[in-house]
Coordinates of C-alpha atoms in Angstrom, one line a residue:
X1 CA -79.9 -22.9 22.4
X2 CA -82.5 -23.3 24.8
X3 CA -83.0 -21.7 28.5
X4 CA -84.5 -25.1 29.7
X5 CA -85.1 -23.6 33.3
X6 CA -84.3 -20.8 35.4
X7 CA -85.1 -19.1 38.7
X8 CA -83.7 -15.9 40.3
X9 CA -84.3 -14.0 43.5
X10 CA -84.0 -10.9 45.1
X11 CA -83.6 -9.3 48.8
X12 CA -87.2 -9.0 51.3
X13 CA -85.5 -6.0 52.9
X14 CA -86.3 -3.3 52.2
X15 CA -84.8 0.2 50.0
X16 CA -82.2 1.8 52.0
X17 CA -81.3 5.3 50.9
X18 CA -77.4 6.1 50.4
X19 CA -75.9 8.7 52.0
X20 CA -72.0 9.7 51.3
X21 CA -69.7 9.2 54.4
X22 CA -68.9 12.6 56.0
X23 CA -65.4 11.7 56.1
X24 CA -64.8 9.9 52.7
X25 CA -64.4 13.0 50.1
X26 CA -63.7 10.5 47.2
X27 CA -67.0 8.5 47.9
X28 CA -68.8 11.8 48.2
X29 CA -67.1 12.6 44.6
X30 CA -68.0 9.6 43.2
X31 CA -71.8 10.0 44.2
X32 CA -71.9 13.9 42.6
X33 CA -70.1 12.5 39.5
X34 CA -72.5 9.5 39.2
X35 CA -75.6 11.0 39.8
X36 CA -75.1 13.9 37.0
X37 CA -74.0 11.1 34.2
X38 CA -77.3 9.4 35.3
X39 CA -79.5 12.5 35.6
X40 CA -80.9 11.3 39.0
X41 CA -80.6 12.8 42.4
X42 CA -80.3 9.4 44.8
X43 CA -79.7 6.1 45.2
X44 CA -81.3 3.3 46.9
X45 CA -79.8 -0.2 47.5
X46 CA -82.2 -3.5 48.5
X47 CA -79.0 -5.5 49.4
X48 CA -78.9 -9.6 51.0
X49 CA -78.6 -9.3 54.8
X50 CA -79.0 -5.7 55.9
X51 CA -80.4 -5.5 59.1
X52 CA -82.5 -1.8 60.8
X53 CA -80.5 -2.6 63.8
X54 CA -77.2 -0.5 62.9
X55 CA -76.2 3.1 62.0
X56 CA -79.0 4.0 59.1
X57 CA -75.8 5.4 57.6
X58 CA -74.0 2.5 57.2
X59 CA -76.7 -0.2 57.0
X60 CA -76.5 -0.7 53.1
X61 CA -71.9 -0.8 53.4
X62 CA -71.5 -3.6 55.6
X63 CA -74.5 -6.5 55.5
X64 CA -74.4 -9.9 56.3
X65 CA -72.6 -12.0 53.5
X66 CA -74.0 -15.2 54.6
X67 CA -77.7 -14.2 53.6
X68 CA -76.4 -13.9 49.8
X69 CA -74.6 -16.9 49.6
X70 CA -77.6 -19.5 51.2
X71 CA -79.6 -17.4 49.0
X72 CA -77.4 -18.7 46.1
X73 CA -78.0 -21.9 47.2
X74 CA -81.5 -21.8 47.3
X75 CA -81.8 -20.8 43.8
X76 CA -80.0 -23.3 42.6
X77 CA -82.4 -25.8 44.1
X78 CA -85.5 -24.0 43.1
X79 CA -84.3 -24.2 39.0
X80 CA -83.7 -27.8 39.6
X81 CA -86.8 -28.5 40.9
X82 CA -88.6 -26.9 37.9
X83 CA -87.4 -29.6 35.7
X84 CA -89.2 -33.3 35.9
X85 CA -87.6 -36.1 37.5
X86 CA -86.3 -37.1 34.4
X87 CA -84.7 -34.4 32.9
X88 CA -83.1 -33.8 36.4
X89 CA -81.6 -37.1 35.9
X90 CA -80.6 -36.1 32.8
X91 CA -78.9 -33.2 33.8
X92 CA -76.9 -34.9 36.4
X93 CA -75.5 -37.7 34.7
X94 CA -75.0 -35.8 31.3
X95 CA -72.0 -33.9 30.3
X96 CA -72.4 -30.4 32.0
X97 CA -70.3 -27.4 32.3
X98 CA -70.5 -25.1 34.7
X99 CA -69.8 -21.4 34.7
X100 CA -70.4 -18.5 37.9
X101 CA -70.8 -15.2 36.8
X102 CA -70.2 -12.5 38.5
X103 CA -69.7 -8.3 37.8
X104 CA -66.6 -7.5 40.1
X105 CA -63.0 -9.0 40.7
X106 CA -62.6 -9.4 44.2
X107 CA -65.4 -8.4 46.1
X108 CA -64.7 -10.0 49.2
X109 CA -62.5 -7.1 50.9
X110 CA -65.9 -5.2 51.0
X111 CA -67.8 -7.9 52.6
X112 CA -66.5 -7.3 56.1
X113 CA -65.3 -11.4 55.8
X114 CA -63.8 -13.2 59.4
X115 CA -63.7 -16.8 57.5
X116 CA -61.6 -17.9 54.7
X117 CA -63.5 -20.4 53.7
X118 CA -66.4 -17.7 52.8
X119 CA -64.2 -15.1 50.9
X120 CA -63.3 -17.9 48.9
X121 CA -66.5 -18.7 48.0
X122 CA -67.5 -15.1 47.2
X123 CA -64.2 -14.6 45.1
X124 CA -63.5 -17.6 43.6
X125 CA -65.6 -20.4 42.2
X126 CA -68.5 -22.3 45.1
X127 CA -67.9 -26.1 45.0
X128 CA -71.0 -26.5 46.3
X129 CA -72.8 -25.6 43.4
X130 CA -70.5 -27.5 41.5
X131 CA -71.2 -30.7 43.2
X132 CA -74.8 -29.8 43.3
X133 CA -74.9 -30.0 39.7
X134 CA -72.6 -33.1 39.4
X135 CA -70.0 -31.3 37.4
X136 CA -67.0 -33.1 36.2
X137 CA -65.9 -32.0 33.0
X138 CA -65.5 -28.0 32.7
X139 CA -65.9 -24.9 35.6
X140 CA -64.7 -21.9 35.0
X141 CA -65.7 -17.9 36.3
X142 CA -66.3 -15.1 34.0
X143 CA -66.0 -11.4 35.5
X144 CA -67.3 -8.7 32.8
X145 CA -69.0 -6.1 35.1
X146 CA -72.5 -5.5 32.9
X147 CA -71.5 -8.0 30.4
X148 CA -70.5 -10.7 31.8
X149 CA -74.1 -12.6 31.7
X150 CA -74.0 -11.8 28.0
X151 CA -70.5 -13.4 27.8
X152 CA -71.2 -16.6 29.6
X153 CA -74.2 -17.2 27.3
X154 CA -72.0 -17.1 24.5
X155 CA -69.7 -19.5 25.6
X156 CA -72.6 -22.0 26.5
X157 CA -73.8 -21.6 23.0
X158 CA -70.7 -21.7 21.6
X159 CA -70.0 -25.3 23.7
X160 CA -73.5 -26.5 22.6
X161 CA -73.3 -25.6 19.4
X162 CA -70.0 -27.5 19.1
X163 CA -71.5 -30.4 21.2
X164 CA -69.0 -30.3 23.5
X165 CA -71.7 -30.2 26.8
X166 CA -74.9 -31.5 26.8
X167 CA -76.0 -29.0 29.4
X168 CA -74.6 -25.8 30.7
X169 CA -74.9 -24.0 34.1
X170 CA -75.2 -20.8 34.7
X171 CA -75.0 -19.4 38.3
X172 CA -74.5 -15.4 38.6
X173 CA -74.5 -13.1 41.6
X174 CA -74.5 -9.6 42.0
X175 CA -73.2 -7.5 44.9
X176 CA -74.8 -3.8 44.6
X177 CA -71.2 -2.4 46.6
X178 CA -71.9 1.0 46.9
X179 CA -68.8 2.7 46.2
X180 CA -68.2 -0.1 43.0
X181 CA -71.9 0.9 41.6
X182 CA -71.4 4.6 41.6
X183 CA -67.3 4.4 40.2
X184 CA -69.0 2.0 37.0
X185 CA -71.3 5.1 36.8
X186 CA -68.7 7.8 37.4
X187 CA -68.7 9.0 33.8
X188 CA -69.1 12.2 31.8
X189 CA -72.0 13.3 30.1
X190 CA -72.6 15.8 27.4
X191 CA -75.7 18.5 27.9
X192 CA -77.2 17.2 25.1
X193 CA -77.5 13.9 26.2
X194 CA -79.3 14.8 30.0
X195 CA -82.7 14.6 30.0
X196 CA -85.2 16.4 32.5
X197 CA -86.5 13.6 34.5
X198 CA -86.0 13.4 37.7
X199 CA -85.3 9.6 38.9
X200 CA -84.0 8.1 42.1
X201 CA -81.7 5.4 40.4
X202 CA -82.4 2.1 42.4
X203 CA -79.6 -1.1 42.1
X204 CA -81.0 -4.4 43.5
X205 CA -79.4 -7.3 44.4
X206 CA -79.9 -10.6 43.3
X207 CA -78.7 -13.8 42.6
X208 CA -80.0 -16.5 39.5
X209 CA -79.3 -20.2 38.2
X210 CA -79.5 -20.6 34.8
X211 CA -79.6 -24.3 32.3
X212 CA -79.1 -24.1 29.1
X213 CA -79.3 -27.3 26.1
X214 CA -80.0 -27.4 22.5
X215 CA -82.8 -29.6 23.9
X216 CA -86.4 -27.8 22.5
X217 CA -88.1 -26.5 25.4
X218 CA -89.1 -23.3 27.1
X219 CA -87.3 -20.2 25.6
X220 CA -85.1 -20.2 22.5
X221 CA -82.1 -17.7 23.4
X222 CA -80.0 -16.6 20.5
X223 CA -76.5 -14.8 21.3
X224 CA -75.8 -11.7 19.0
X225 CA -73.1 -9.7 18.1
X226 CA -71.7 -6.4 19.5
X227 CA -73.3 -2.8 18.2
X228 CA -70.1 0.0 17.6
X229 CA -72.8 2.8 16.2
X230 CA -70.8 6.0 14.9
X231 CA -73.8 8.4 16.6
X232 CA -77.1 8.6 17.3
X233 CA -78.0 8.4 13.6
X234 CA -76.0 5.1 13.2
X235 CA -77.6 3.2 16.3
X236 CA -81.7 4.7 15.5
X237 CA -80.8 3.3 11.9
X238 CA -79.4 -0.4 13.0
X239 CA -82.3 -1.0 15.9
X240 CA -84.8 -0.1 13.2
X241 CA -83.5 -2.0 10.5
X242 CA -82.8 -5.0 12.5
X243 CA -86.6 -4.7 13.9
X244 CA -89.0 -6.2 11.4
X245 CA -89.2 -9.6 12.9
X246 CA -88.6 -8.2 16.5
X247 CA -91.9 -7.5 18.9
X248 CA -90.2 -6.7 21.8
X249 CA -87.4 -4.1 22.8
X250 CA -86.0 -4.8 26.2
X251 CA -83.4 -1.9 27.2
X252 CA -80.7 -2.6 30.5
X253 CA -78.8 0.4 31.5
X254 CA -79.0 3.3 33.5
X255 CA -78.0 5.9 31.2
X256 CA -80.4 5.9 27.9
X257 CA -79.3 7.9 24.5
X258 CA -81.7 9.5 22.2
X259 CA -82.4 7.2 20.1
X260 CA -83.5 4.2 23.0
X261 CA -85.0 7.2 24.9
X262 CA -87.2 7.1 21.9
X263 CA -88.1 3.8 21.6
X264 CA -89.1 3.6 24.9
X265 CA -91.1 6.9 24.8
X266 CA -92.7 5.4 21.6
X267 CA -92.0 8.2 19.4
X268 CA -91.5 6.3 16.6
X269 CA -95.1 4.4 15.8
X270 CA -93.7 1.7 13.8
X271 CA -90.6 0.9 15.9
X272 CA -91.4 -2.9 17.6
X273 CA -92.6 -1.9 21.5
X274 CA -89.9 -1.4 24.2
X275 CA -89.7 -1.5 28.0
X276 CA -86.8 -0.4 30.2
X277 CA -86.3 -3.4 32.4
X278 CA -83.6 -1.2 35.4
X279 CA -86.7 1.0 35.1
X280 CA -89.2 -1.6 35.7
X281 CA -86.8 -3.9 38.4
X282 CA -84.5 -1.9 39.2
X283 CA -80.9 -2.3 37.9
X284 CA -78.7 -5.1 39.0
X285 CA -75.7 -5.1 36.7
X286 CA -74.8 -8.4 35.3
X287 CA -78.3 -9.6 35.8
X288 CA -79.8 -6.9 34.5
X289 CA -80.6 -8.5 30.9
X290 CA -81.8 -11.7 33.0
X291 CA -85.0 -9.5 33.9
X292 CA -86.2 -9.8 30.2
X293 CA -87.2 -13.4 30.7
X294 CA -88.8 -12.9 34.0
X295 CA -90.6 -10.1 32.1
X296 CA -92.1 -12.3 29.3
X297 CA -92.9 -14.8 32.1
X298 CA -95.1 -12.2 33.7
X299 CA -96.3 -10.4 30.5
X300 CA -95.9 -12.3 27.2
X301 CA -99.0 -13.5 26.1
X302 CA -98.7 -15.1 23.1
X303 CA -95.5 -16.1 20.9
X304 CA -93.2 -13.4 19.4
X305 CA -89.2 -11.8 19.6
X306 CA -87.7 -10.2 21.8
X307 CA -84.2 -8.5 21.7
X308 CA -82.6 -7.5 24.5
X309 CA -79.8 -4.3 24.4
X310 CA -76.7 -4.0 27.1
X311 CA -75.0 -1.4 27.1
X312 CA -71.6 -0.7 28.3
X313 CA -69.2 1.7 29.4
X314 CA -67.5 2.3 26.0
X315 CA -70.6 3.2 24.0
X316 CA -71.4 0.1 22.4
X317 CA -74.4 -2.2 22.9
X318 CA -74.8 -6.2 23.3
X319 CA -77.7 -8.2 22.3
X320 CA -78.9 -11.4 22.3
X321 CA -82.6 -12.6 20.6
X322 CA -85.4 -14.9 22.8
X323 CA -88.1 -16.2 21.1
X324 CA -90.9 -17.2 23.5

């Protein structure tokens, strides 16, 4: 399939620091535990709606909702305006389905919410999106934490491929909630796997609208399957092997292994390049494996393949191709 257009955004406000509330011991747990299973020692948030006005404490736990969802909004508009008149037209009359992605269940009891209306939108599915893209035939929400961008993309290729849709929508959102970050994080970690680096992990919000087609134009995005390796040995082997038509190695994930430690390092001369994107951007769950594209809009400079690995909590690995 095709990523025929796209846009994303991210928050103008600026890094705020997190500090663990003097009163909340699990939260203060949660932070110790996260930071040793990502070898870093702090966290900064860049978060939709936080204002310098309140406690510096608490600036990052409580912003103002309504800044994420016009935000939303305004994404939405800018990928439609990317496309010409005609395929705009195309896209509205055409059968579309439309799927909102998002990393958490309900996030709206850490919003700080006074309206209905607006916890709906957070938790549930926004019919204004849905009417913005003339949707009548299929909506649906897919909640995966880190892979639920990966999963949506193989249902739109899976509903293109069976020319079921013409067009398929793909609006995501992330909310960097502090205490849900740092529990996804909260995991154990062997002393062999540490490294020495010392990092200040960073998690970014941001939002993106994403149209797929099997119609040929701008980047060719091919889903792939689901990487189970046995150890280090087993994973170094398959990203090797699976590298000869591959240019590009584009990593998600806080936490790295050996063997993508490696390939990012460049230890091994023949492996393909590789860049860590959370590294690069900063990490923002879900959306995370979105910042390959606007990588290879900033960087590519001539044609080539890029594979993109997500890692989750379980260690396996996703990927999905993009030729460009």
């Amino acid at each position: 399939m095709y990523l025929s257009t796209f846009a994303m955004a991210e928050p103008d406000e600026s890094v705020c620091f997190f500090y663990p509330g003097w009163l909340n011991v699990w939260e203060s747990h949660m932070y110790n535990r996260s930071l040793k299973s990502t070898g870093a020692h702090g966290w900064g948030f860049k978060r939709f709606g936080t204002t310098q006005e309140g406690y510096a404490r608490e600036i990052i736990r409580t912003p103002l909702y309504k800044k994420y969802l016009d935000v939303m909004d305004q994404v939405c508009d800018s990928a439609l305006q990317q496309m010409n008149a005609k395929a705009r037209m195309q896209l509205m009359k055409a059968r579309t389905a439309f799927i909102y992605v998002d990393a958490w269940g309900e996030s709206g009891p850490f919003e700080n919410i006074s309206s209905a209306l607006h916890t709906a939108m957070i938790d549930t599915l926004p019919k204004n999106l849905v009417k913005k893209f003339s949707v009548k035939d299929f909506t649906c929400k897919i909640r995966g934490e880190k892979q639920s961008l990966v999963q949506a993309m193989k249902v739109a290729q899976d509903y293109l491929d069976w020319d079921i849709f013409d067009f398929v929508v793909i609006c995501a959102a992330y909310r960097a909630v502090p205490v849900l970050v740092m529990s996804e994080e909260d995991l154990p970690r062997s002393r062999r796997e540490r490294h020495k680096d010392i990092k200040m992990n960073l998690c970014v919000e941001r939002v993106g609208c994403f149209i797929f087609s099997n119609r040929e134009g701008g980047m060719q995005v091919e889903c792939g399957g689901y990487i189970t390796p046995a150890n280090d040995d087993a994973l170094r082997a398959s990203l090797l092997a699976a590298g000869n038509d591959i240019d590009l190695f584009a990593y998600t994930g806080l936490r790295k292994c050996e063997p993508v430690q490696a390939l990012i390092d460049r230890r091994h001369t023949a492996a393909p390049h590789a860049v860590n994107l959370v590294d690069m951007y900063g990490a923002s769950g879900c959306l995370s494996p979105a910042l390959g594209w606007v990588y290879l809009t900033q960087h590519a400079g001539s044609s080539g393949k890029m594979r993109t690995l997500v890692p989750d909590n379980f260690g396996g690995y996703a990927c999905f191709d993009t030729r460009y």
